[in-house]
Amino acid sequence: MSGPWISVKNTKKAFLGVFLAALAFFQLFPLLWVFNYSLQKTGDLFGPAFFTLPAVPQWNNYVRAFVDGKILQSSINSVIIVVSAVALTTVLAFCIAYACTRMSWKLRKWVLGFVSLGMVIPIHVTLLPNFIWFGLFGLIDTHLSLIIPYVAFQISFSTLVIAAQLQSVPLAMEESAFMDGASYRSILPRIIAPMVSPAIVTAMISTFLSDWNEFIMANTYLASDDKRTLPFSIIRFQGQYASDYAVQFACMVLVAVPALIIFFLFSKWIMAGVSAGAVKG
Amino acid sequence: MKKFVAALGVAVLLTAGVGAQTKVSLKVGDNLPDRTSGMGLVFDTINSEFKAANPGVDIAVESYPDQPWQEKVKIYVAAKQLPDINKFWSFPGMFMPLIDANLVQALDKPAFDKLGYMPGALESNVYGGKLYGLPLTADGWVIYYNKKLFKDAGVAVPKTYDDLIASVAKFKAKGIIPAVTDGKDAWPLVITWDALTEKVNGDFSRTQAAFDRKAKFTDPDFVKGATLLQGLVKSGFFAEDLMVSDYGASRNLFGQGKAAMYVMGTWEVGLGADKNFSADFLANVDAFKFPTVAGGKGKADDFMAWFGGNIFVNATGKNAATGVKYLEFLAKRWPALAWEKQAGYPAQKVTARPTDTALAKTLLAIGGEAKMTSDGPPSTDRSDAQFKDDIQKAAGELCALIITPEQFCAKIEAAAAKAFARK
Amino acid sequence: MKRLFNNKPVIAALVLPGILVMVFAMIIPIGFSVYYSLTNWAGIGAFKWVGFDNYVEILTSDSTFWRSLTNVAILIVVTVFLQNPVAFALAALLARIKPRWSRFFRTIYFIPAVLSVVVITALWTNIMNPSFGILNKFLSLFSTDPVTTSWLGKPATALGSVIWIIVWQGFGWALLFFYSGLMTVPAELEEAAKIDGAGWWMTYTRVILPYLFPIISAVVVIDVISSLKQMEIIFLSTGGGPGDLTQFTAVYLYQKAFVASQYGYGNGLSILFVIVAVGLTLVVQRLFRTEGEVA
């Protein structure tokens, strides 16, 4: 049966669709803009033309990014450092979150507070002291020199997120497992962790995104060319005064692509993760 | 037994031989991450040549942009791990702390005197009677311009400040931005103020006198300079986005033929050969001397020029001797290579080549015709980092039209007094 | 059973490794930082012990410091009272459409949050360019004279423009949090409200929002902390200028410690920054007194 109310409903739907699509374009635009710029000649950037397609796409910018930017070597370093940091951060955060929310001891609220307030420490003032301090242990210019501070700075947010979701898991879980004679070593990874997997995945994604793009500590604690991480490839195209901007943009695209891929792959879990994680505050 | 002793002897000889061939690993730190063009390429070329001439030496380079490199140097100094060779700056505020900490290797000045350095170049790196670093480039303040845009707007090459102001209306009528510079970083604005002040008072030494507290920054000549600078902004000489336009953006605007003039230093000699810009631009880019001021004592051939960048050897490193050898090698190869690649304006004399661009020839001429050059770096670099921060901020406020020229000078005066007290 | 839940060795084993890493890479340098803040070190060369002079100067005569805190406060207010409601409304909208479309849109809306801030800032600086940014080109369509406002350079508009960029970039995370929260609202709750005759406004304000109170409080805490730590976007766009109108505390302490070589002073700013941040976070958490949350 057709009638006025169905066509109203359809116009509403159409209007909604247009609105959402416009917004989507608005959010998608930065990516298109960077990609477009990465295919131009450096001299053509930052000019009056906001978004003109390049006359001749300079794919050479990407070749240069790979070769002169040493993308491959930097990627290997980044992957080693970031994967280690993410794994370590998540495991340690989970352990602390568990101990502070589900075990009973006097200091648990203080420890949880201490760990989560780590989020407010500014990175810049830790650079010089850490350079000297890490140097005492021979850590400078090694992968560990980044893995350790990356973990330290990301553990706060991860702990918070996981702790929040842990609070909604009934204590009965452990109790029945203990009844069956299991120990903590098997309960934590096999029973509890899967129950808060959305929060764990959320923490991993957030840690990954922060560590992947990090360059301040990478500049400070590394020295050798062959240890550089991916964000440094952009710097390789900076001259003393002017720089090769188009190639820098190509590097930015190459740095952003893995992050976007990871996000797309895991977005399914993030949605569920953030929800359960945030419910109990 | 004899055989054994003989074998042992051979072994000893061999190991001694091996020991003598152990590579010296020279660590270099600089602010040239891009090694595929410009100065980075020149340095890489020199490094390869040096390694070829000295087989026992290996060179490892660590590069960052300016600000991160300065921070890393401080960190290295604190951790006692400064590289063997450092590309740095000769400004007293930056260089003296290193010299005072006995980190800089003194060099034999007579050895370098014969290598064609311009007058004042080596002296800019002499402290306490000793030569500590080698200057690399001569930095002078000029105005680049686009001949075609000038023709389109019917503007002749400006000789005075009033010419600059008069050209604004003509350029704007044609939809051309009169001039651009890096307003975001503010130091080009300070240098322009220095240049204008000298055109007013005809005396480069006034600035140092003010720093030494023998004159005041609130004196009329400094205020006039600031008024003229703000006048440029108010008249629309600079683009609307002056204060947010950074180095690359302003340079590109000029290179794309959207702005008629680019107020910058002689290190941009490479503009005439930059393949990133159109052939049209390359054929039309040139430069002219910084204009005089009507009623001012400064002449056209008073050249605001200094020697900013330098390179020094870490005196406390174990490769100091090799480092000095490297510097001697560099001094011989640098001017020809740098000029050939149009990477900058060398601090040593070069002769114009037939293949030089019109721009390069003009800049050489400006340098050659200079009758008087400044007695030191721009105001930003005559004191410590804190003063530099203060003056750059004040210049930003002046050109954002937030404060008056009188207030600007008062702020500089206060900052200079504080800096003097800190010494 | 109690014994298993307060098994001291297990607790230690779970907690100590993480704490050790934090102490090693964060607390020790902060200790150094406190030490440096009591000197007048320039980062290089000799230095003198000055006790609390730096702190006194910051608190009594550093107007830039106070302005930076004011700007942080303004950013927090804009984020909490403008960005969050818009994000919430959009999340509510997305919650009502087909799940597959919803996931498609949500992913796209999150893209700016994934891209590097260097890209975001370069893009917006370009859009807001007075001479040829498309913002002015667009506004010029509606006026007789061409609009040439320098959004990031003019004193009157600089702060608003910078805040816009920051809020725009963080929008994706807010959207995510609220959407997921909305997904946890039991259907029965909404249905009960409908049966009681409540319209959508009533349903949201009387039923759903109170249910989501814990999430909202968590988002506000994150807003406060991330507003305090905002650095790159401001540094790359205005550098705190014009004057110090767009100065934010994290940018200011970086400039003082490293650019102006006032390392001791910069560290003093840092320590005060941490104190303010901790204090503010505790206040917010107290306001949103939720069970089982952090300190």
CSV table of N, CA, C and O in Angstrom, one decimal, chain A residues 16 20 23-24 26-28 30-31 33-34 37 48 50 92 95 99 102-105 116 118-121 124-125 128-130 133-134 152-153 155 160 167 174 178 184 252 260 263-264 271 274-275 278-279 281, chain C residues 4-6 11 14-15 17 22 24-26 28-30 32 90 93 105-111 114-115 118-119 122-123 126 132 134 137 168 176-177 180 184 214-215 229 254 258 263 267 270 273 277 292 294:
chain,number,residue,atom,x,y,z
A,16,LEU,N,19.1,11.2,5.0
A,16,LEU,CA,20.1,10.6,5.9
A,16,LEU,C,21.3,10.1,5.2
A,16,LEU,O,22.4,10.3,5.5
A,20,LEU,N,25.1,11.3,5.6
A,20,LEU,CA,26.2,10.4,6.1
A,20,LEU,C,27.3,10.3,5.0
A,20,LEU,O,28.5,10.2,5.3
A,23,LEU,N,29.4,13.4,5.0
A,23,LEU,CA,30.3,13.4,6.2
A,23,LEU,C,31.5,12.4,5.9
A,23,LEU,O,32.6,12.7,6.2
A,24,ALA,N,31.1,11.3,5.3
A,24,ALA,CA,32.2,10.3,5.0
A,24,ALA,C,33.2,10.9,4.0
A,24,ALA,O,34.4,10.7,4.2
A,26,PHE,N,34.0,14.0,3.7
A,26,PHE,CA,34.7,15.0,4.5
A,26,PHE,C,35.8,14.3,5.3
A,26,PHE,O,36.9,14.8,5.4
A,27,GLN,N,35.5,13.1,5.9
A,27,GLN,CA,36.5,12.4,6.7
A,27,GLN,C,37.5,11.7,5.8
A,27,GLN,O,38.7,11.5,6.3
A,28,LEU,N,37.1,11.3,4.7
A,28,LEU,CA,38.0,10.5,3.8
A,28,LEU,C,39.0,11.4,3.1
A,28,LEU,O,40.1,11.0,2.6
A,30,PRO,N,41.2,13.8,3.7
A,30,PRO,CA,42.6,13.9,4.0
A,30,PRO,C,43.5,12.9,3.4
A,30,PRO,O,44.6,13.2,2.9
A,31,LEU,N,43.0,11.7,3.4
A,31,LEU,CA,43.7,10.6,2.8
A,31,LEU,C,43.9,10.8,1.3
A,31,LEU,O,45.0,10.7,0.7
A,33,TRP,N,43.8,13.6,-0.2
A,33,TRP,CA,44.6,14.8,-0.4
A,33,TRP,C,46.1,14.5,-0.3
A,33,TRP,O,46.9,14.9,-1.1
A,34,VAL,N,46.5,13.7,0.7
A,34,VAL,CA,47.9,13.3,0.8
A,34,VAL,C,48.3,12.5,-0.4
A,34,VAL,O,49.4,12.7,-0.9
A,37,TYR,N,48.8,14.7,-3.3
A,37,TYR,CA,50.0,15.5,-3.2
A,37,TYR,C,51.3,14.6,-3.4
A,37,TYR,O,52.3,15.1,-4.0
A,48,PRO,N,48.3,27.8,-4.7
A,48,PRO,CA,46.9,28.1,-4.7
A,48,PRO,C,46.0,27.0,-5.1
A,48,PRO,O,44.9,27.0,-4.8
A,50,PHE,N,44.2,23.9,-4.8
A,50,PHE,CA,44.0,23.1,-3.6
A,50,PHE,C,44.0,21.6,-4.0
A,50,PHE,O,44.7,20.8,-3.3
A,92,LEU,N,51.7,-7.1,30.1
A,92,LEU,CA,51.9,-6.5,31.4
A,92,LEU,C,50.7,-5.7,31.9
A,92,LEU,O,50.4,-5.7,33.1
A,95,CYS,N,48.2,-8.1,33.2
A,95,CYS,CA,48.5,-8.7,34.5
A,95,CYS,C,48.2,-7.7,35.6
A,95,CYS,O,47.6,-8.0,36.6
A,99,ALA,N,45.5,-8.1,38.6
A,99,ALA,CA,45.8,-8.1,40.0
A,99,ALA,C,45.1,-6.9,40.7
A,99,ALA,O,44.7,-7.1,41.9
A,102,ARG,N,40.8,-7.9,40.5
A,102,ARG,CA,40.2,-9.1,40.9
A,102,ARG,C,40.9,-9.8,42.1
A,102,ARG,O,40.5,-10.9,42.5
A,103,MET,N,42.0,-9.3,42.5
A,103,MET,CA,42.7,-9.9,43.7
A,103,MET,C,42.5,-8.9,44.8
A,103,MET,O,42.4,-7.7,44.6
A,104,SER,N,42.6,-9.4,46.1
A,104,SER,CA,42.3,-8.5,47.2
A,104,SER,C,43.6,-8.3,47.9
A,104,SER,O,44.2,-9.2,48.4
A,105,TRP,N,44.1,-7.0,47.9
A,105,TRP,CA,45.2,-6.7,48.7
A,105,TRP,C,45.1,-5.2,48.9
A,105,TRP,O,44.5,-4.4,48.2
A,116,SER,N,47.7,4.3,36.0
A,116,SER,CA,46.9,5.0,35.0
A,116,SER,C,47.3,6.5,34.9
A,116,SER,O,47.2,7.1,33.9
A,118,GLY,N,50.2,7.5,34.8
A,118,GLY,CA,51.3,7.6,33.9
A,118,GLY,C,51.0,8.3,32.6
A,118,GLY,O,51.9,8.7,31.9
A,119,MET,N,49.7,8.3,32.3
A,119,MET,CA,49.3,8.9,31.0
A,119,MET,C,49.7,10.4,30.9
A,119,MET,O,49.8,10.9,29.8
A,120,VAL,N,49.9,11.1,32.1
A,120,VAL,CA,50.1,12.5,32.0
A,120,VAL,C,51.5,12.9,31.9
A,120,VAL,O,51.8,14.1,31.8
A,121,ILE,N,52.5,12.0,32.0
A,121,ILE,CA,53.9,12.4,31.9
A,121,ILE,C,54.2,12.8,30.5
A,121,ILE,O,54.0,12.1,29.6
A,124,HIS,N,58.9,14.7,26.5
A,124,HIS,CA,60.1,15.5,26.2
A,124,HIS,C,61.0,15.6,27.3
A,124,HIS,O,62.2,15.6,27.1
A,125,VAL,N,60.5,15.7,28.6
A,125,VAL,CA,61.5,15.9,29.7
A,125,VAL,C,62.1,14.6,30.1
A,125,VAL,O,63.0,14.6,30.9
A,128,LEU,N,66.4,13.6,27.8
A,128,LEU,CA,67.8,13.7,28.2
A,128,LEU,C,68.2,12.8,29.3
A,128,LEU,O,69.2,12.1,29.2
A,129,PRO,N,67.4,12.8,30.4
A,129,PRO,CA,67.8,11.8,31.5
A,129,PRO,C,67.8,10.4,31.0
A,129,PRO,O,68.7,9.7,31.4
A,130,ASN,N,66.8,10.0,30.2
A,130,ASN,CA,66.9,8.6,29.8
A,130,ASN,C,68.0,8.3,28.9
A,130,ASN,O,68.6,7.2,28.9
A,133,TRP,N,70.7,7.7,31.3
A,133,TRP,CA,70.4,6.5,32.1
A,133,TRP,C,70.4,5.2,31.3
A,133,TRP,O,71.1,4.2,31.7
A,134,PHE,N,69.8,5.2,30.1
A,134,PHE,CA,69.9,4.0,29.3
A,134,PHE,C,71.3,3.7,28.9
A,134,PHE,O,71.7,2.6,28.7
A,152,ALA,N,56.6,1.6,28.7
A,152,ALA,CA,56.3,2.4,29.9
A,152,ALA,C,55.2,3.4,29.6
A,152,ALA,O,54.4,3.7,30.4
A,153,PHE,N,55.3,4.0,28.4
A,153,PHE,CA,54.3,5.1,28.2
A,153,PHE,C,53.0,4.7,27.7
A,153,PHE,O,52.0,5.4,27.8
A,155,ILE,N,51.5,1.7,28.8
A,155,ILE,CA,50.9,0.7,29.7
A,155,ILE,C,49.7,1.3,30.5
A,155,ILE,O,48.8,0.6,30.8
A,160,LEU,N,44.1,0.7,32.0
A,160,LEU,CA,42.7,1.3,32.3
A,160,LEU,C,41.6,0.6,31.5
A,160,LEU,O,40.6,0.2,32.0
A,167,GLN,N,36.1,-5.7,35.3
A,167,GLN,CA,35.2,-5.6,36.5
A,167,GLN,C,33.8,-6.2,36.2
A,167,GLN,O,33.1,-6.4,37.2
A,174,GLU,N,36.8,-17.6,38.2
A,174,GLU,CA,38.0,-18.2,38.7
A,174,GLU,C,37.6,-19.3,39.7
A,174,GLU,O,38.3,-20.3,39.8
A,178,PHE,N,39.3,-22.9,39.9
A,178,PHE,CA,40.1,-23.4,41.0
A,178,PHE,C,39.6,-24.7,41.5
A,178,PHE,O,40.3,-25.6,41.9
A,184,TYR,N,46.7,-20.3,38.5
A,184,TYR,CA,46.7,-19.0,37.8
A,184,TYR,C,47.3,-19.0,36.5
A,184,TYR,O,46.9,-18.4,35.5
A,252,MET,N,54.7,9.5,3.9
A,252,MET,CA,53.6,9.6,4.9
A,252,MET,C,52.5,8.6,4.5
A,252,MET,O,51.9,7.9,5.4
A,260,LEU,N,46.4,1.8,8.7
A,260,LEU,CA,45.0,1.8,8.2
A,260,LEU,C,44.6,0.3,8.0
A,260,LEU,O,43.5,-0.1,8.3
A,263,PHE,N,43.9,-1.3,11.2
A,263,PHE,CA,42.6,-0.8,11.7
A,263,PHE,C,41.4,-1.4,11.1
A,263,PHE,O,40.5,-1.9,11.7
A,264,PHE,N,41.5,-1.5,9.7
A,264,PHE,CA,40.4,-2.1,9.0
A,264,PHE,C,40.2,-3.6,9.5
A,264,PHE,O,39.1,-4.0,9.7
A,271,MET,N,35.1,-2.3,17.9
A,271,MET,CA,33.7,-1.9,18.2
A,271,MET,C,33.2,-2.5,19.5
A,271,MET,O,32.8,-1.9,20.4
A,274,VAL,N,35.6,-1.5,22.7
A,274,VAL,CA,35.5,-0.3,23.4
A,274,VAL,C,34.2,-0.2,24.2
A,274,VAL,O,34.2,0.3,25.3
A,275,SER,N,33.2,-0.9,23.7
A,275,SER,CA,31.9,-0.9,24.4
A,275,SER,C,32.1,-1.5,25.8
A,275,SER,O,31.9,-0.9,26.8
A,278,ALA,N,34.3,0.2,28.3
A,278,ALA,CA,33.9,1.5,28.8
A,278,ALA,C,32.7,1.4,29.7
A,278,ALA,O,32.4,2.3,30.5
A,279,VAL,N,32.0,0.4,29.6
A,279,VAL,CA,30.7,0.3,30.3
A,279,VAL,C,30.8,0.6,31.8
A,279,VAL,O,30.1,1.5,32.3
A,281,GLY,N,33.1,2.2,33.2
A,281,GLY,CA,34.0,3.3,33.5
A,281,GLY,C,35.4,2.9,33.6
A,281,GLY,O,36.2,3.5,34.2
C,4,LEU,N,43.6,-17.8,47.7
C,4,LEU,CA,44.0,-17.8,46.3
C,4,LEU,C,43.9,-16.3,45.7
C,4,LEU,O,44.6,-15.9,44.9
C,5,PHE,N,42.9,-15.6,46.2
C,5,PHE,CA,42.7,-14.2,45.7
C,5,PHE,C,43.7,-13.2,46.3
C,5,PHE,O,43.7,-12.1,45.9
C,6,ASN,N,44.3,-13.6,47.4
C,6,ASN,CA,45.3,-12.7,47.9
C,6,ASN,C,46.7,-13.3,48.0
C,6,ASN,O,47.4,-13.0,48.9
C,11,ILE,N,50.5,-12.0,43.2
C,11,ILE,CA,50.2,-10.5,43.0
C,11,ILE,C,51.5,-9.8,42.6
C,11,ILE,O,51.5,-9.0,41.6
C,14,LEU,N,52.5,-10.5,39.1
C,14,LEU,CA,51.7,-9.9,38.1
C,14,LEU,C,51.9,-8.4,38.0
C,14,LEU,O,51.9,-7.8,36.9
C,15,VAL,N,52.2,-7.8,39.1
C,15,VAL,CA,52.3,-6.3,39.1
C,15,VAL,C,53.7,-5.8,38.9
C,15,VAL,O,53.9,-4.8,38.3
C,17,PRO,N,56.5,-6.5,37.3
C,17,PRO,CA,57.2,-6.3,36.0
C,17,PRO,C,56.8,-5.0,35.3
C,17,PRO,O,57.6,-4.2,34.9
C,22,MET,N,57.8,0.9,34.2
C,22,MET,CA,57.4,2.3,34.3
C,22,MET,C,58.4,3.1,35.1
C,22,MET,O,58.8,4.2,34.8
C,24,PHE,N,61.6,2.5,35.5
C,24,PHE,CA,62.8,2.5,34.8
C,24,PHE,C,62.8,3.6,33.8
C,24,PHE,O,63.7,4.4,33.6
C,25,ALA,N,61.7,3.7,33.0
C,25,ALA,CA,61.7,4.6,31.8
C,25,ALA,C,60.9,5.9,32.1
C,25,ALA,O,60.9,6.8,31.2
C,26,MET,N,60.2,6.0,33.2
C,26,MET,CA,59.4,7.2,33.4
C,26,MET,C,59.6,7.9,34.7
C,26,MET,O,59.8,9.1,34.8
C,28,ILE,N,62.2,7.5,36.9
C,28,ILE,CA,63.6,7.9,37.1
C,28,ILE,C,63.8,9.2,36.4
C,28,ILE,O,64.3,10.2,36.9
C,29,PRO,N,63.5,9.3,35.1
C,29,PRO,CA,63.7,10.6,34.4
C,29,PRO,C,62.9,11.7,35.0
C,29,PRO,O,63.4,12.9,35.0
C,30,ILE,N,61.7,11.5,35.5
C,30,ILE,CA,61.0,12.5,36.2
C,30,ILE,C,61.7,13.0,37.4
C,30,ILE,O,61.8,14.2,37.7
C,32,PHE,N,65.0,13.0,37.7
C,32,PHE,CA,66.0,13.9,37.1
C,32,PHE,C,65.4,15.3,36.8
C,32,PHE,O,65.9,16.3,37.0
C,90,LEU,N,25.6,11.7,16.5
C,90,LEU,CA,26.0,10.9,15.3
C,90,LEU,C,26.0,9.4,15.6
C,90,LEU,O,25.5,8.6,14.8
C,93,LEU,N,22.6,8.2,15.8
C,93,LEU,CA,22.1,8.0,14.4
C,93,LEU,C,22.6,6.7,13.8
C,93,LEU,O,21.8,6.0,13.2
C,105,PHE,N,30.4,3.2,7.7
C,105,PHE,CA,30.6,4.7,8.0
C,105,PHE,C,31.5,4.9,9.2
C,105,PHE,O,32.3,5.8,9.1
C,106,ARG,N,31.3,4.1,10.2
C,106,ARG,CA,32.2,4.3,11.4
C,106,ARG,C,33.6,4.1,11.0
C,106,ARG,O,34.5,4.9,11.5
C,107,THR,N,34.0,3.2,10.2
C,107,THR,CA,35.4,3.0,9.8
C,107,THR,C,35.9,4.2,9.1
C,107,THR,O,37.0,4.7,9.4
C,108,ILE,N,35.1,4.7,8.2
C,108,ILE,CA,35.6,5.9,7.4
C,108,ILE,C,35.7,7.1,8.4
C,108,ILE,O,36.7,7.9,8.3
C,109,TYR,N,34.7,7.3,9.3
C,109,TYR,CA,34.8,8.4,10.2
C,109,TYR,C,36.0,8.4,11.1
C,109,TYR,O,36.4,9.4,11.6
C,110,PHE,N,36.6,7.2,11.2
C,110,PHE,CA,37.7,7.1,12.1
C,110,PHE,C,39.1,7.4,11.5
C,110,PHE,O,40.1,7.5,12.1
C,111,ILE,N,39.0,7.5,10.1
C,111,ILE,CA,40.3,7.7,9.4
C,111,ILE,C,41.2,8.8,9.9
C,111,ILE,O,42.4,8.7,10.1
C,114,VAL,N,43.4,8.1,12.6
C,114,VAL,CA,44.5,7.1,12.3
C,114,VAL,C,45.7,7.8,11.6
C,114,VAL,O,46.8,7.4,11.8
C,115,LEU,N,45.4,8.8,10.8
C,115,LEU,CA,46.4,9.5,10.1
C,115,LEU,C,47.3,10.3,11.0
C,115,LEU,O,47.0,10.7,12.1
C,118,VAL,N,50.8,15.2,11.4
C,118,VAL,CA,51.5,16.1,10.5
C,118,VAL,C,50.7,16.3,9.2
C,118,VAL,O,50.5,17.4,8.7
C,119,VAL,N,50.1,15.2,8.8
C,119,VAL,CA,49.2,15.3,7.6
C,119,VAL,C,48.0,16.2,7.9
C,119,VAL,O,47.6,17.1,7.1
C,122,ALA,N,49.0,19.8,8.1
C,122,ALA,CA,49.3,20.4,6.8
C,122,ALA,C,48.1,20.6,6.0
C,122,ALA,O,47.9,21.6,5.3
C,123,LEU,N,47.1,19.7,6.1
C,123,LEU,CA,45.9,19.8,5.3
C,123,LEU,C,45.1,21.0,5.8
C,123,LEU,O,44.7,21.9,4.9
C,126,ASN,N,46.5,24.4,5.0
C,126,ASN,CA,46.3,24.7,3.6
C,126,ASN,C,44.8,25.2,3.3
C,126,ASN,O,44.6,26.2,2.6
C,132,PHE,N,44.5,31.5,-0.7
C,132,PHE,CA,43.9,30.5,-1.6
C,132,PHE,C,43.4,29.3,-0.9
C,132,PHE,O,43.2,28.3,-1.5
C,134,ILE,N,40.6,26.9,0.5
C,134,ILE,CA,39.2,26.8,0.0
C,134,ILE,C,38.2,27.3,1.0
C,134,ILE,O,37.1,27.6,0.6
C,137,LYS,N,37.7,30.7,-0.1
C,137,LYS,CA,37.1,30.7,-1.4
C,137,LYS,C,35.6,30.4,-1.3
C,137,LYS,O,34.8,31.0,-1.9
C,168,TRP,N,38.4,18.3,15.6
C,168,TRP,CA,38.0,17.5,14.4
C,168,TRP,C,38.8,16.2,14.3
C,168,TRP,O,38.3,15.2,14.0
C,176,LEU,N,33.5,6.6,18.4
C,176,LEU,CA,33.7,5.2,18.6
C,176,LEU,C,33.2,4.8,20.0
C,176,LEU,O,32.4,3.9,20.2
C,177,PHE,N,33.7,5.5,21.0
C,177,PHE,CA,33.3,5.2,22.4
C,177,PHE,C,31.8,5.3,22.6
C,177,PHE,O,31.2,4.4,23.2
C,180,SER,N,29.9,2.4,20.7
C,180,SER,CA,30.0,1.1,21.4
C,180,SER,C,29.1,1.1,22.7
C,180,SER,O,28.5,0.1,23.0
C,184,THR,N,25.6,-1.3,24.0
C,184,THR,CA,25.4,-2.1,25.2
C,184,THR,C,24.1,-1.8,25.9
C,184,THR,O,23.7,-2.5,26.9
C,214,PRO,N,28.7,5.9,33.1
C,214,PRO,CA,30.1,5.5,33.3
C,214,PRO,C,30.9,5.7,32.0
C,214,PRO,O,32.1,6.2,32.1
C,215,ILE,N,30.4,5.5,30.9
C,215,ILE,CA,31.1,5.7,29.6
C,215,ILE,C,31.4,7.2,29.4
C,215,ILE,O,32.5,7.6,29.1
C,229,LYS,N,47.7,17.3,26.9
C,229,LYS,CA,48.9,16.8,26.2
C,229,LYS,C,49.0,17.3,24.8
C,229,LYS,O,49.9,17.0,24.1
C,254,TYR,N,57.9,22.6,25.9
C,254,TYR,CA,58.9,22.1,24.9
C,254,TYR,C,59.7,23.3,24.4
C,254,TYR,O,60.9,23.2,24.3
C,258,PHE,N,63.7,23.4,25.1
C,258,PHE,CA,64.6,23.0,24.0
C,258,PHE,C,64.9,24.1,23.0
C,258,PHE,O,66.0,24.3,22.6
C,263,TYR,N,66.5,25.0,30.0
C,263,TYR,CA,66.2,23.6,30.3
C,263,TYR,C,65.6,23.5,31.7
C,263,TYR,O,64.7,22.8,32.0
C,267,ASN,N,61.8,22.3,32.7
C,267,ASN,CA,61.5,21.2,33.5
C,267,ASN,C,60.6,21.6,34.6
C,267,ASN,O,59.7,20.8,35.1
C,270,SER,N,57.3,21.5,33.3
C,270,SER,CA,56.9,20.1,33.2
C,270,SER,C,56.3,19.6,34.5
C,270,SER,O,55.3,19.0,34.5
C,273,PHE,N,53.1,21.0,35.2
C,273,PHE,CA,52.2,20.4,34.2
C,273,PHE,C,51.6,19.1,34.8
C,273,PHE,O,50.4,18.9,34.8
C,277,ALA,N,47.9,18.3,35.8
C,277,ALA,CA,47.2,17.2,35.1
C,277,ALA,C,46.6,16.2,36.1
C,277,ALA,O,45.4,15.8,36.0
C,292,GLY,N,34.6,1.5,41.2
C,292,GLY,CA,35.7,0.7,40.6
C,292,GLY,C,36.6,1.5,39.6
C,292,GLY,O,37.3,0.9,38.9
C,294,VAL,N,39.6,4.5,38.8
C,294,VAL,CA,41.0,4.6,39.2
C,294,VAL,C,41.4,5.2,40.5
C,294,VAL,O,41.5,4.9,41.1
